[in-house]
Amino acid sequence: MLPFQLFLTPESFRNHPGVRLILRHLSALGDTFAHPAEVESLAAGDPLIYEFVDLRDGLSGSMLSFGLTVIQPGTIGGEYYMTKGHFHAAQQDGDEVYLGVSGTGLLLLQSRQGESRAIELTPGAILYTPLAWAHRTVNIGADPLVFFSIWPSATAYDYEEISRRGGFPQRVMDQNGRPALVTNPAFHI
Ligand code: PA5
Ligand code: MN
């Protein structure tokens, strides 16, 4: 590895050598949203929900991995666009730092025991996710939500545990044009 410089823009990340561009369209987010009927009606157009510009492949041998995520604005069945969310793998756990770049979001967190937290993600905010807390990011604004993330390379991503639990303890719903945290009745540990 040689030293390099990047800027906090999607273009800068996308143009970096060895980047992995992960585009998550609605069809890849089957059980993420609560309203299957709405998902089905939108699935034909299969809108892009978010883009994860992941640099880990270009960081061979590094103890750190990092990336930039861009979540589009919008709702499905009244639920704001969001990431799938994951635990870092239990065998080799990892904590994580997010830095808000632009737009307005909420970071939803759940512990292995099912405790729940929500923290605002705004430009310049640094959010810390401890070991053993799953995390999902929600765009609650009218513009794309852009944030930087950095995590230990040795950890893996566990999405299955989120599906098994029925998602996160809370969902972020549009109520009269404003985001509201609502209990998710399908959630269990
Ligand atoms: O490592 C992270 O937590 C982030 O970089 C996410 O991977 C990214 O925001 C995409 O979300 P997800 O991996 O849940 O699809
Ligand atoms: Mn993570």
Short mmCIF file of C-alpha atoms and ligand atoms in Angstrom, two decimals, residues 22 24 29 50-52 54 56 66-69 71 83-86 88 96 98 135-137 147-151 157 159, ligand 1:
data_model
loop_
_atom_site.label_atom_id
_atom_site.label_comp_id
_atom_site.label_asym_id
_atom_site.label_seq_id
_atom_site.Cartn_x
_atom_site.Cartn_y
_atom_site.Cartn_z
CA ILE A 22 -22.57 -1.70 -4.34
CA ARG A 24 -28.88 -1.60 -3.63
CA LEU A 29 -34.09 -5.16 0.04
CA TYR A 50 -28.72 3.55 -1.93
CA GLU A 51 -25.17 3.26 -3.18
CA PHE A 52 -22.28 2.05 -1.04
CA ASP A 54 -16.74 0.45 -0.61
CA ARG A 56 -12.06 -2.39 1.20
CA PHE A 66 -13.80 2.57 4.73
CA GLY A 67 -16.48 3.75 2.35
CA LEU A 68 -19.03 6.37 1.45
CA THR A 69 -22.77 5.72 1.38
CA ILE A 71 -29.02 7.06 0.40
CA THR A 83 -29.89 0.63 4.47
CA LYS A 84 -30.34 -3.11 5.09
CA GLY A 85 -28.42 -2.87 8.36
CA HIS A 86 -26.14 -5.48 9.87
CA HIS A 88 -20.57 -7.17 12.47
CA GLU A 96 -17.35 1.62 13.56
CA TYR A 98 -19.60 7.37 10.82
CA HIS A 135 -26.67 -0.43 12.70
CA ARG A 136 -28.97 0.83 9.95
CA THR A 137 -29.06 4.33 8.46
CA PHE A 147 -21.88 9.69 5.06
CA PHE A 148 -18.39 8.25 5.51
CA SER A 149 -17.80 5.05 7.49
CA ILE A 150 -14.65 3.37 8.77
CA TRP A 151 -14.40 -0.07 10.36
CA TYR A 157 -21.07 -8.28 7.82
CA TYR A 159 -27.26 -9.33 7.45
O1 PA5 B 1 -20.06 -0.47 7.38
C1 PA5 B 1 -21.14 0.14 7.47
O2 PA5 B 1 -21.88 0.06 8.45
C2 PA5 B 1 -21.57 1.00 6.29
O3 PA5 B 1 -20.49 1.29 5.49
C3 PA5 B 1 -22.64 0.21 5.52
O4 PA5 B 1 -22.11 -1.03 5.09
C4 PA5 B 1 -23.23 0.95 4.34
O5 PA5 B 1 -23.81 2.15 4.78
C5 PA5 B 1 -24.29 0.13 3.62
O6 PA5 B 1 -25.21 -0.44 4.52
P1 PA5 B 1 -25.49 -2.02 4.54
O7 PA5 B 1 -24.13 -2.68 4.61
O8 PA5 B 1 -26.28 -2.27 5.77
O9 PA5 B 1 -26.19 -2.36 3.29
#
